[in-house]
Short mmCIF file of C-alpha atoms in Angstrom, two decimals:
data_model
loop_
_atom_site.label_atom_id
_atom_site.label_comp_id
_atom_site.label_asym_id
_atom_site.label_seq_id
_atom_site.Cartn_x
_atom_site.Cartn_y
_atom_site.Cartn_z
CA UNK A 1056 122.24 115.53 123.37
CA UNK A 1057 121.56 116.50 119.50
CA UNK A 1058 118.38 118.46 119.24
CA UNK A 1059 116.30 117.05 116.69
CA UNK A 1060 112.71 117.87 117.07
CA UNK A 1061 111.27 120.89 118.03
CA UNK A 1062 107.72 122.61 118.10
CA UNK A 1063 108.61 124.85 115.37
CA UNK A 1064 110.48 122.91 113.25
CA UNK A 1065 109.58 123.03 109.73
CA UNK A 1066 110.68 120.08 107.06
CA UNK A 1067 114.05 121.11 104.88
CA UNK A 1068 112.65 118.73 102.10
CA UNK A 1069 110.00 120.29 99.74
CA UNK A 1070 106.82 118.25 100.40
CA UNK A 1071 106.45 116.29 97.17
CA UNK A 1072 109.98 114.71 97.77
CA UNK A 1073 109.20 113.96 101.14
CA UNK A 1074 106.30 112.23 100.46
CA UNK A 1075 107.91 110.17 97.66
CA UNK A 1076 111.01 109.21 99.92
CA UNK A 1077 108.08 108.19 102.63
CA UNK A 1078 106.46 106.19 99.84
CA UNK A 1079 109.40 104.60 98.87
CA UNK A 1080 110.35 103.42 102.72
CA UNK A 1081 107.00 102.11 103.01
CA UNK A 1082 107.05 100.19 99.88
CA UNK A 1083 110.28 98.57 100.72
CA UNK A 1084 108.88 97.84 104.02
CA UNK A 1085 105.86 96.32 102.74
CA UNK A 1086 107.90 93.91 100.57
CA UNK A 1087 110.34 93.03 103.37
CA UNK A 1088 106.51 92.34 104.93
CA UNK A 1089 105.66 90.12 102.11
CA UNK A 1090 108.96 88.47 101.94
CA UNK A 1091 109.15 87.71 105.48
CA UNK A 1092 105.33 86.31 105.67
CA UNK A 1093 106.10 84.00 102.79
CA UNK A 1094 109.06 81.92 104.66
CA UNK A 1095 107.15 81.93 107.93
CA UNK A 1096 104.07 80.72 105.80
CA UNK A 1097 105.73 78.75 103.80
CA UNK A 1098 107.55 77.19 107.39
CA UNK A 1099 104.05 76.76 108.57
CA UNK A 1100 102.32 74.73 105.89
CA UNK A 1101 105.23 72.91 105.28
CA UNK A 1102 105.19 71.35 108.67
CA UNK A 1103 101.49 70.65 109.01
CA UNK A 1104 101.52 69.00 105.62
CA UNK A 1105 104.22 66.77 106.99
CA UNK A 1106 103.80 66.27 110.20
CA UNK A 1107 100.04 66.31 111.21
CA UNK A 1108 98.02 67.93 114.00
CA UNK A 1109 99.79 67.16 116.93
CA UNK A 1110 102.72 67.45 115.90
CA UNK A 1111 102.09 71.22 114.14
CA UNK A 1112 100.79 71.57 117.43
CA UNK A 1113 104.77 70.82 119.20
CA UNK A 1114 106.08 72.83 116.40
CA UNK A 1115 103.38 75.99 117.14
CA UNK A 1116 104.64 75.43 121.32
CA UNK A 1117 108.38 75.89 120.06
CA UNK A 1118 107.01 78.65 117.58
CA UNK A 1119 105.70 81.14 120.55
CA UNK A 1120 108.31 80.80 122.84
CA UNK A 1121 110.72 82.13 120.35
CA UNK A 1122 108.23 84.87 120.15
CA UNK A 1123 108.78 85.35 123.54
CA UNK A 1124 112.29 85.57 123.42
CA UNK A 1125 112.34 87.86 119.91
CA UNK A 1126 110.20 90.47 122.24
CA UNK A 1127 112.56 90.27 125.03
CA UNK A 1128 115.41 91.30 122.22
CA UNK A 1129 113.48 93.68 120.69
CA UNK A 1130 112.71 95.42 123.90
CA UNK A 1131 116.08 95.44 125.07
CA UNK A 1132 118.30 95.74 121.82
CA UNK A 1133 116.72 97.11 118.67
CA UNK A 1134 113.03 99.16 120.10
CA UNK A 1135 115.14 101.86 121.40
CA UNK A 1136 117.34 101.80 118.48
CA UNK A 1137 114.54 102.22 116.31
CA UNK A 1138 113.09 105.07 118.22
CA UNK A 1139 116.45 106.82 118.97
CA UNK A 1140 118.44 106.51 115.90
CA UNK A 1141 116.54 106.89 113.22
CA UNK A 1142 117.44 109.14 109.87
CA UNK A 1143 120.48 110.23 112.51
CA UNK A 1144 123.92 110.92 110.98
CA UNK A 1145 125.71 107.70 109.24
CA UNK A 1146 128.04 107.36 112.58
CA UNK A 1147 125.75 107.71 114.96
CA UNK A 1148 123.86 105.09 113.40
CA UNK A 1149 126.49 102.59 112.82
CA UNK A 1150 127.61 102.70 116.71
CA UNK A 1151 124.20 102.25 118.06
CA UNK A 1152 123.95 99.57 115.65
CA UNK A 1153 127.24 97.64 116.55
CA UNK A 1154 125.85 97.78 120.27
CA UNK A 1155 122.10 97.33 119.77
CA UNK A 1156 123.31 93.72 117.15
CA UNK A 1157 125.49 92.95 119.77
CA UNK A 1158 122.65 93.04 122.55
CA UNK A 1159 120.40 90.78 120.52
CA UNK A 1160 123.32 88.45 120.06
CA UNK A 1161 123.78 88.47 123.55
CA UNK A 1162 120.50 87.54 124.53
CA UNK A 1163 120.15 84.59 122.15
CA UNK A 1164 122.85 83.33 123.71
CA UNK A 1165 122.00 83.15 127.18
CA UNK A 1166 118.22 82.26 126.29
CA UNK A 1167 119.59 79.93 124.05
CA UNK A 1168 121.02 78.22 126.40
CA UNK A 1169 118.82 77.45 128.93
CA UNK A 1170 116.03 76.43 126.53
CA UNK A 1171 118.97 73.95 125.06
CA UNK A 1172 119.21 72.71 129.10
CA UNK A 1173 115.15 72.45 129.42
CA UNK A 1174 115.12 70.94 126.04
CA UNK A 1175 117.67 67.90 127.10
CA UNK A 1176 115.61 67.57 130.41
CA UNK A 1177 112.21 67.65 128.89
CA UNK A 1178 112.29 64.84 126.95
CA UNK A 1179 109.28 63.28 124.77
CA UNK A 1180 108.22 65.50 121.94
CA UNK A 1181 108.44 69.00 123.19
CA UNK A 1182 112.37 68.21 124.35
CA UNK A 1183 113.87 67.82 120.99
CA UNK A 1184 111.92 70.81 119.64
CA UNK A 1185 113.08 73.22 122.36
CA UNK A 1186 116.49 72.18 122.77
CA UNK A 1187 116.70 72.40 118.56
CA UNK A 1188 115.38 76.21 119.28
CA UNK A 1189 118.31 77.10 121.72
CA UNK A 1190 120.44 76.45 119.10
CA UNK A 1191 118.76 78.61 116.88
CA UNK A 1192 117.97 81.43 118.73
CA UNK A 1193 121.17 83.49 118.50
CA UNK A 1194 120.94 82.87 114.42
CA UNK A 1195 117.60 84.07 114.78
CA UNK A 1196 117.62 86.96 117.09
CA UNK A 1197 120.60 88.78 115.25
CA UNK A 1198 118.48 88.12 111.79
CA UNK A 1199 115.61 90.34 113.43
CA UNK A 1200 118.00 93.06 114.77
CA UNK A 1201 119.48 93.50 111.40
CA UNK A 1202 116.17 94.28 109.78
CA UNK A 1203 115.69 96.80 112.88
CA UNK A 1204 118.76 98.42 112.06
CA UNK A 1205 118.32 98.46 108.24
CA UNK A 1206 114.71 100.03 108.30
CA UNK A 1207 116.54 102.92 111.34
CA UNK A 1208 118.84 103.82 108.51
CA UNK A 1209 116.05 104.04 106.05
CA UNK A 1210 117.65 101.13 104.03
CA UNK A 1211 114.83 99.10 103.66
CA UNK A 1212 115.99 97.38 100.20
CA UNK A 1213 118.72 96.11 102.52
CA UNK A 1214 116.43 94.14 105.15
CA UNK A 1215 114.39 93.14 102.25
CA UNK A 1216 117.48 91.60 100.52
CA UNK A 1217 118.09 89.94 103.95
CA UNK A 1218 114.89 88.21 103.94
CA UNK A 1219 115.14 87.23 100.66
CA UNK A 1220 118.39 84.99 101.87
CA UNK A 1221 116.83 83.72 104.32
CA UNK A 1222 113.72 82.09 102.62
CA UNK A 1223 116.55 81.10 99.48
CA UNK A 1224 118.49 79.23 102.44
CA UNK A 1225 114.81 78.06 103.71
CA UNK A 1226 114.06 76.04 100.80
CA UNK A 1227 117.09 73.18 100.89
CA UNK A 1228 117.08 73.30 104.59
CA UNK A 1229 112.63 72.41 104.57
CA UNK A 1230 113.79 69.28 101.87
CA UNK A 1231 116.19 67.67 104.63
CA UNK A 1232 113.95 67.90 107.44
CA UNK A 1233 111.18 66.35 105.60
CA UNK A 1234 113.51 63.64 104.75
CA UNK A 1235 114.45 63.15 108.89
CA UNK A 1236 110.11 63.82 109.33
CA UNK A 1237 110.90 65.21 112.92
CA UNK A 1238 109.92 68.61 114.74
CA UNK A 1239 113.51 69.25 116.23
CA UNK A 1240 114.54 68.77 112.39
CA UNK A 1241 112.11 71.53 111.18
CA UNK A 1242 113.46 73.98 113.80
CA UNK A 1243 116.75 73.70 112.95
CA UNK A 1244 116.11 73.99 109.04
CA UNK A 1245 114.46 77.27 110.10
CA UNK A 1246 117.29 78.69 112.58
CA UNK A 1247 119.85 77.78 109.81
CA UNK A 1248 118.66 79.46 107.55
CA UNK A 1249 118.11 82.28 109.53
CA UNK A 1250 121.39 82.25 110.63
CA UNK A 1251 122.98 82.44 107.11
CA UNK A 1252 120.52 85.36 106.89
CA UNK A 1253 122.32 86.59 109.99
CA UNK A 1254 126.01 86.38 108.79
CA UNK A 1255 124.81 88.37 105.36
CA UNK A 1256 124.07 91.25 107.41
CA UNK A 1257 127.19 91.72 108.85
CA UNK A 1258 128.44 91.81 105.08
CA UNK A 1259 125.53 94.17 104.37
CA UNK A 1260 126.30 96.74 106.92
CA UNK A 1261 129.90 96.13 107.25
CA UNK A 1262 129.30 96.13 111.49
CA UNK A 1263 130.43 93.26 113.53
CA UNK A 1264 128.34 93.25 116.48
CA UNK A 1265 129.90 94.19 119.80
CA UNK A 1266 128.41 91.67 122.15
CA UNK A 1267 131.41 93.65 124.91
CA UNK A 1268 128.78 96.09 124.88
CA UNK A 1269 125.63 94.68 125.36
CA UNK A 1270 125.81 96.20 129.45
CA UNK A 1271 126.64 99.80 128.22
CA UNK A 1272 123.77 99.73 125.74
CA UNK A 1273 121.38 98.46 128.05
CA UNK A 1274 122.61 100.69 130.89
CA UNK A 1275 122.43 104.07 128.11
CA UNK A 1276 118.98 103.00 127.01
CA UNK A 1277 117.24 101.57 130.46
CA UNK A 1278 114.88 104.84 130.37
CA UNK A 1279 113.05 103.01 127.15
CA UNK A 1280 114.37 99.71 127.28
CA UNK A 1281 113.33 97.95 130.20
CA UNK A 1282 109.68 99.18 129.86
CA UNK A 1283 109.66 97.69 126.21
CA UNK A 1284 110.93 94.68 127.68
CA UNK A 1285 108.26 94.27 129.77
CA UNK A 1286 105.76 96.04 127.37
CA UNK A 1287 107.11 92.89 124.52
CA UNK A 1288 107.27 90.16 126.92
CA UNK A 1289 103.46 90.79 128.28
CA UNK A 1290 102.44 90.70 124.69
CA UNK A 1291 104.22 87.53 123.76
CA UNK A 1292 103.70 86.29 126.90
CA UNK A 1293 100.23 86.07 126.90
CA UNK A 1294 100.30 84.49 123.81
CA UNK A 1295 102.74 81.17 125.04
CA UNK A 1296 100.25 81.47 128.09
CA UNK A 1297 97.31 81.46 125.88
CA UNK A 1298 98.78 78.53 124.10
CA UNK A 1299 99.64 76.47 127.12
CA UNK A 1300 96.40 77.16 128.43
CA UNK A 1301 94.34 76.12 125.74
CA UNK A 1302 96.82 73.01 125.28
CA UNK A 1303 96.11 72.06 128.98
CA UNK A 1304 92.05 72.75 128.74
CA UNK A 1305 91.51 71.69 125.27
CA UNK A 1306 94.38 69.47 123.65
CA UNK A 1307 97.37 70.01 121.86
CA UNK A 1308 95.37 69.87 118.29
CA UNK A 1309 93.68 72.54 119.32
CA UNK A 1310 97.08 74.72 119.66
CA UNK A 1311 97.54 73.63 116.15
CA UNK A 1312 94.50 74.46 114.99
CA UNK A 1313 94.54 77.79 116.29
CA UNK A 1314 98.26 78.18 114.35
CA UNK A 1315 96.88 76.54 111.06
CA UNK A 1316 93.62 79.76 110.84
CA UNK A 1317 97.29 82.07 111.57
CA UNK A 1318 98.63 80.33 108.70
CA UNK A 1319 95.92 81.87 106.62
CA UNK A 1320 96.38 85.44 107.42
CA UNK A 1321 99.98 85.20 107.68
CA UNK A 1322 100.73 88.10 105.55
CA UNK A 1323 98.85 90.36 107.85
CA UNK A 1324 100.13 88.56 111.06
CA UNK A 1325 103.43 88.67 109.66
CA UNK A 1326 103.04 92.86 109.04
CA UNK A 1327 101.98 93.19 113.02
CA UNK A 1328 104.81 90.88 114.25
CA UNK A 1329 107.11 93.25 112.67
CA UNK A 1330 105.34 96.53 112.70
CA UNK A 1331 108.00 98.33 113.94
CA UNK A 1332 110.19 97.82 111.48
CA UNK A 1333 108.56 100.46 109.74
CA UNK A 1334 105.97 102.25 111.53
CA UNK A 1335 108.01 103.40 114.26
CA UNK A 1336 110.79 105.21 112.48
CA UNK A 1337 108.69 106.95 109.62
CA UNK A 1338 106.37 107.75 113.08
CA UNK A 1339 109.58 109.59 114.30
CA UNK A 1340 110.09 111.15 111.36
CA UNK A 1341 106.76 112.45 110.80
CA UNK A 1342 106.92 113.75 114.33
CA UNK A 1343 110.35 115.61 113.78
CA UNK A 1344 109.44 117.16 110.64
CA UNK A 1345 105.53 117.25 110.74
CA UNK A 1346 104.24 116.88 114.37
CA UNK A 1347 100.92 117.74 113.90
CA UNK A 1348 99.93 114.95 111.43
CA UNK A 1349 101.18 112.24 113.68
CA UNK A 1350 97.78 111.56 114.97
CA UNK A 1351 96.44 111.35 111.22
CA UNK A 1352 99.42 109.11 110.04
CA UNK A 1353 98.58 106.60 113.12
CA UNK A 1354 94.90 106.48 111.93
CA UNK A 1355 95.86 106.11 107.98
CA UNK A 1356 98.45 103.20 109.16
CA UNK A 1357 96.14 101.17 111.75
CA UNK A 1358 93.01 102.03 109.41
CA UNK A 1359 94.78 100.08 106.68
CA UNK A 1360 95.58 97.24 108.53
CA UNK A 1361 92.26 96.15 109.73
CA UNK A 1362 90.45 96.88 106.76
CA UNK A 1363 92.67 94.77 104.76
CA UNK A 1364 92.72 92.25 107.34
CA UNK A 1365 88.67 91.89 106.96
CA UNK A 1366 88.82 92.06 103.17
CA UNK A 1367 91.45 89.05 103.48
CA UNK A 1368 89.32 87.17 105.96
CA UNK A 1369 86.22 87.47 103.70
CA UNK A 1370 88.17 86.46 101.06
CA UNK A 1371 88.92 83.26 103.21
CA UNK A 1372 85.71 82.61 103.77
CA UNK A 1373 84.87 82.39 100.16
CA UNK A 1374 87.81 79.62 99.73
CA UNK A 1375 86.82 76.42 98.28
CA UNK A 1376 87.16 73.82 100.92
CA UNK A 1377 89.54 71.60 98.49
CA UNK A 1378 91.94 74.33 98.13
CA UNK A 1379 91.92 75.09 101.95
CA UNK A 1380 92.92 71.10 102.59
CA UNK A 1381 95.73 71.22 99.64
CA UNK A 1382 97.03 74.11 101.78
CA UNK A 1383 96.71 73.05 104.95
CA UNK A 1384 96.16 69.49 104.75
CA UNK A 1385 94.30 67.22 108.10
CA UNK A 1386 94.47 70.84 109.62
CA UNK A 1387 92.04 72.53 107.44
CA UNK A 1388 88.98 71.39 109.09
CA UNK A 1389 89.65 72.55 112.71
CA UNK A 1390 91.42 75.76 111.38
CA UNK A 1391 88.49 76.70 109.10
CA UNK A 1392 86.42 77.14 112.28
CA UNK A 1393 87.81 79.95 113.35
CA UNK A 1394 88.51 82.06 110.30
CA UNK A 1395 85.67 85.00 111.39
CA UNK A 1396 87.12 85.12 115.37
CA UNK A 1397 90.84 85.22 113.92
CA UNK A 1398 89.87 87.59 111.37
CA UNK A 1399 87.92 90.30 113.76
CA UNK A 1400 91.11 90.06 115.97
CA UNK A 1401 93.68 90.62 113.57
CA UNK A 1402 91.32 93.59 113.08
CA UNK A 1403 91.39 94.93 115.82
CA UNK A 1404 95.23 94.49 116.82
CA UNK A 1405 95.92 96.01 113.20
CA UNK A 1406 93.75 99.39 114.29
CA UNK A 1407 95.68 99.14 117.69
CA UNK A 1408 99.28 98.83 116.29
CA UNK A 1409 98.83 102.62 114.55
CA UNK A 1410 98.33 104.23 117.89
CA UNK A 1411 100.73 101.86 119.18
CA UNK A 1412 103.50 103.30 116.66
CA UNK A 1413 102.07 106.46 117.63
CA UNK A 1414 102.96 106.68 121.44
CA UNK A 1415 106.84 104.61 120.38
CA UNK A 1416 107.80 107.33 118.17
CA UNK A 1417 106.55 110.07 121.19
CA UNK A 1418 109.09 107.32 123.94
CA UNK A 1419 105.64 107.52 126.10
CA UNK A 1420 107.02 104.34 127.21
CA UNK A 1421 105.28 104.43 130.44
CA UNK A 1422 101.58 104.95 128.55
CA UNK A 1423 102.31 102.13 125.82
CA UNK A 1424 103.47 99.78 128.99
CA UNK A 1425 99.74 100.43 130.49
CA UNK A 1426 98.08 99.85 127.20
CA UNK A 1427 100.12 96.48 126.69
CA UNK A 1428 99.33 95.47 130.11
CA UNK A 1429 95.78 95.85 129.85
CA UNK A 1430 95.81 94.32 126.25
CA UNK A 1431 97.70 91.34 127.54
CA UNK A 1432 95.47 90.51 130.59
CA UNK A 1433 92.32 90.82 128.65
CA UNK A 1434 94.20 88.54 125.84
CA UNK A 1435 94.58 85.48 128.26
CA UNK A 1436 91.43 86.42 130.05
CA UNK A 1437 89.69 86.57 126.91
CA UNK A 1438 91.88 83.12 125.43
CA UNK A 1439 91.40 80.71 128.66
CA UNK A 1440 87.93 81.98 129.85
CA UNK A 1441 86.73 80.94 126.19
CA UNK A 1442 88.52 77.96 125.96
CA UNK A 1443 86.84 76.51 129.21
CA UNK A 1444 83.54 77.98 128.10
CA UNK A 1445 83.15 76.72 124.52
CA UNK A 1446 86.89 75.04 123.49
CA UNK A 1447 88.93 76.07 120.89
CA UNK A 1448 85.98 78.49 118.93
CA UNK A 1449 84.78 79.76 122.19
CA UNK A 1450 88.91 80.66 122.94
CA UNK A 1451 89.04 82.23 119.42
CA UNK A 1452 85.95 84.47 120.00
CA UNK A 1453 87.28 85.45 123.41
CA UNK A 1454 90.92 86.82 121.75
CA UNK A 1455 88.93 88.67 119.17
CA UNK A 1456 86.76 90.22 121.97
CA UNK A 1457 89.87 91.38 123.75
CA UNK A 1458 91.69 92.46 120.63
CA UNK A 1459 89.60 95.25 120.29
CA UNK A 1460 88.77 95.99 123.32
CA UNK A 1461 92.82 96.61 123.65
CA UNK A 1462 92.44 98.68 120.74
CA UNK A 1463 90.34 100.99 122.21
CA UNK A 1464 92.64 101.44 124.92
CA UNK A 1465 95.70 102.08 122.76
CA UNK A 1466 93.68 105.36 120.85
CA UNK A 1467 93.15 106.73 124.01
CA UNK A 1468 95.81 106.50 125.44
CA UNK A 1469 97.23 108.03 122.02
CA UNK A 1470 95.12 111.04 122.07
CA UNK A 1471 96.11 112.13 125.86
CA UNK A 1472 99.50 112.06 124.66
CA UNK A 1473 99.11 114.03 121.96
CA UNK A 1474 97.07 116.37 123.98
CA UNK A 1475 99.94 116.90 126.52
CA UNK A 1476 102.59 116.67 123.68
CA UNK A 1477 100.52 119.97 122.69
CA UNK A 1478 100.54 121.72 126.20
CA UNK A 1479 104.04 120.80 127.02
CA UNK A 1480 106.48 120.50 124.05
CA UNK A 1481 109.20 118.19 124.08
CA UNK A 1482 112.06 120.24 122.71
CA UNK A 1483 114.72 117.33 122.05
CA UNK A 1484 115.30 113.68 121.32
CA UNK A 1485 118.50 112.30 122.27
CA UNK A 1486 120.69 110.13 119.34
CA UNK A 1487 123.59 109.78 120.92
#
């Protein structure tokens, strides 16, 4: 094992460069942030303009369960890598990386598949959607490792270039599936494009992934891995539940609805579905060169978040209603609704996600798992119990509820780590 942190450490870099190179990471994450919220919104409106309600609504179904299956990849393939290998010697890096790509390759394909199997067996309107997704998912998976990978090696201008293929490759492939007007159509325009995305970042990095090694990488990296896995799949998982539920209790519009007030603060959505990205490795870093301002960077980053997140909401709010139905179309009305719930729990999960980078970059795996855990039951608790109580508003209000209530959680479990960080030093972090 390579030390790398230690009590005493003290940064090599005089402070005024180190801040600027931590400026610069952050900017380049923030517009790999903004270019990565613009295809998904851009995905989004596209298909509710064209498609309707119900429809969005089959679209938003197919939409979570990939976030399912990105969380199980992320857990498995590219968290540790993140927390492990990054600002480690060029090398290092690009082994991990071969491994960790090939993992996420790996696991699109065998998801992949058996969403292509239910897809064919489903049938109706939700079949041709999911079976279009386990097609996609390899594409799509490996796209998202690659941006892991890129912000581990502090090349952000790399993932942001990546992105920026992606939504270039987005635009043609959005024209022909308007022209065949189907869901399944819309997926695949969005996992080919991904895909192409995919195949530039093995010109990027010059790494072929090393799907061979997908059982050694999981095997060197079970200590984090696994309880990310189930730490990711208990957070997207309770959204697909949520979902479902509300699908089953309310309708299918009202899944659409609930996706069409997303829409609106995508950009912030889009930030906390790929927090990580940044957060966690300048986290590490902070806590390698600086570790007692850890607990003061996690504030600054999750303070950020939600206040910009209200000041976007209330800027929502103000919206003309015209402009809202040019955006959003038949879906405007339903979504408009619950602009103040979604708003207060994007909020919330913004403040959250800082202590949440927090206890990633200190691998207390096993306290993040608890938080998750708790955030997630409280999520679908929160989702369902409203739904049946007052429908899709009452659902909306309930999320936002447990969105901060998760928060709260998070912080403290952030500050006992920190506090026993303090007692009982933890001399080394292992990159290799």
């Amino acid at each position: 094992m390579t030390p790398m942190t230690t009590e005493g450490e003290k940064p090599t870099a005089p402070a005024g460069s180190a801040r600027r190179a931590l400026a610069g990471r952050l900017s380049w994450g923030l517009a790999d942030q903004a270019a990565s919220s613009v295809s998904n919104f851009a995905v989004g409106i596209y298909v509710a303009r064209s498609l309707g309600v119900t429809a969005f609504g089959v679209f938003s179904l197919a939409w979570v369960t990939y976030g399912v299956v990105l969380n199980v990849s992320r857990g498995l393939a590219t968290d540790p890598l993140v927390v492990r290998f990054s600002g480690v010697p060029d090398g290092s890096w690009r082994g991990a990386t071969a491994r960790s790509t090939g993992t996420a390759l790996g696991v699109g394909t065998a998801i992949g598949a058996v969403c292509l199997v239910a897809g064919l067996g489903l049938g109706g309107r939700l079949g041709p959607a999911f079976a279009a997704l386990g097609v996609m998912l390899p594409g799509l998976l490996l796209q998202d490792a690659w941006r892991f990978s890129f912000f581990a090696a502090g090349a952000g201008r790399k993932a942001f270039v990546n992105d920026v293929v992606w939504g270039v490759a987005l635009v043609p492939a959005l024209v022909v599936a308007a022209r065949v007007g189907s869901v399944a159509a819309f997926v695949l325009a969005w996992g080919a494009s991904a895909t192409v995305a995919a195949g530039y970042g093995c010109v990027q990095s010059g790494i072929r992934p090393r799907t061979s090694e997908a059982r050694g990488w999981l095997r060197e990296q079970r200590d984090l891995g696994y309880r990310y896995l189930v730490e990711n799949v208990s957070l997207s998982g309770a959204s697909q539940l949520r979902a479902y539920g509300l699908g089953a209790i309310v309708g299918v519009g009202a899944v659409g609805a609930v996706r069409g007030a997303e829409l609106l603060l995508g950009p912030f959505l889009a930030v906390l579905m790929g927090l990580s990205l940044v957060t966690v490795p300048e986290a590490a870093r902070v806590l390698r060169q600086a570790p007692h301002q850890l607990g003061r960077f996690c504030l600054l980053l999750g303070g950020g978040q939600a206040a910009g997140a209200l000041m976007w909401g209330a800027a929502l709010l103000l919206m003309p209603g015209r402009l809202g139905e040019l955006v959003l179309g038949g879906v405007w009305h339903s979504a408009s609704e619950l602009i103040v719930p979604i708003t207060l729990g994007v909020a919330g999960a913004g403040l959250g996600t800082g202590a949440a980078a927090g206890l990633r970059a200190l691998g207390a795996a096993r306290r993040s798992l608890r938080c998750q855990l708790f955030a997630s039951a409280c999520y679908v608790g929160g989702g369902l119990g409203g739904a049946a109580a007052a429908g899709t508003v009452g659902s909306a209000w309930g999320v936002a509820a447990a969105t901060v209530s998760g928060s709260a959680v998070w912080w403290l479990q952030l500050r006992s780590a920190l506090r026993e960080r303090h007692r009982d030093p933890i001399p080394e972090v292992r990159t290799s």
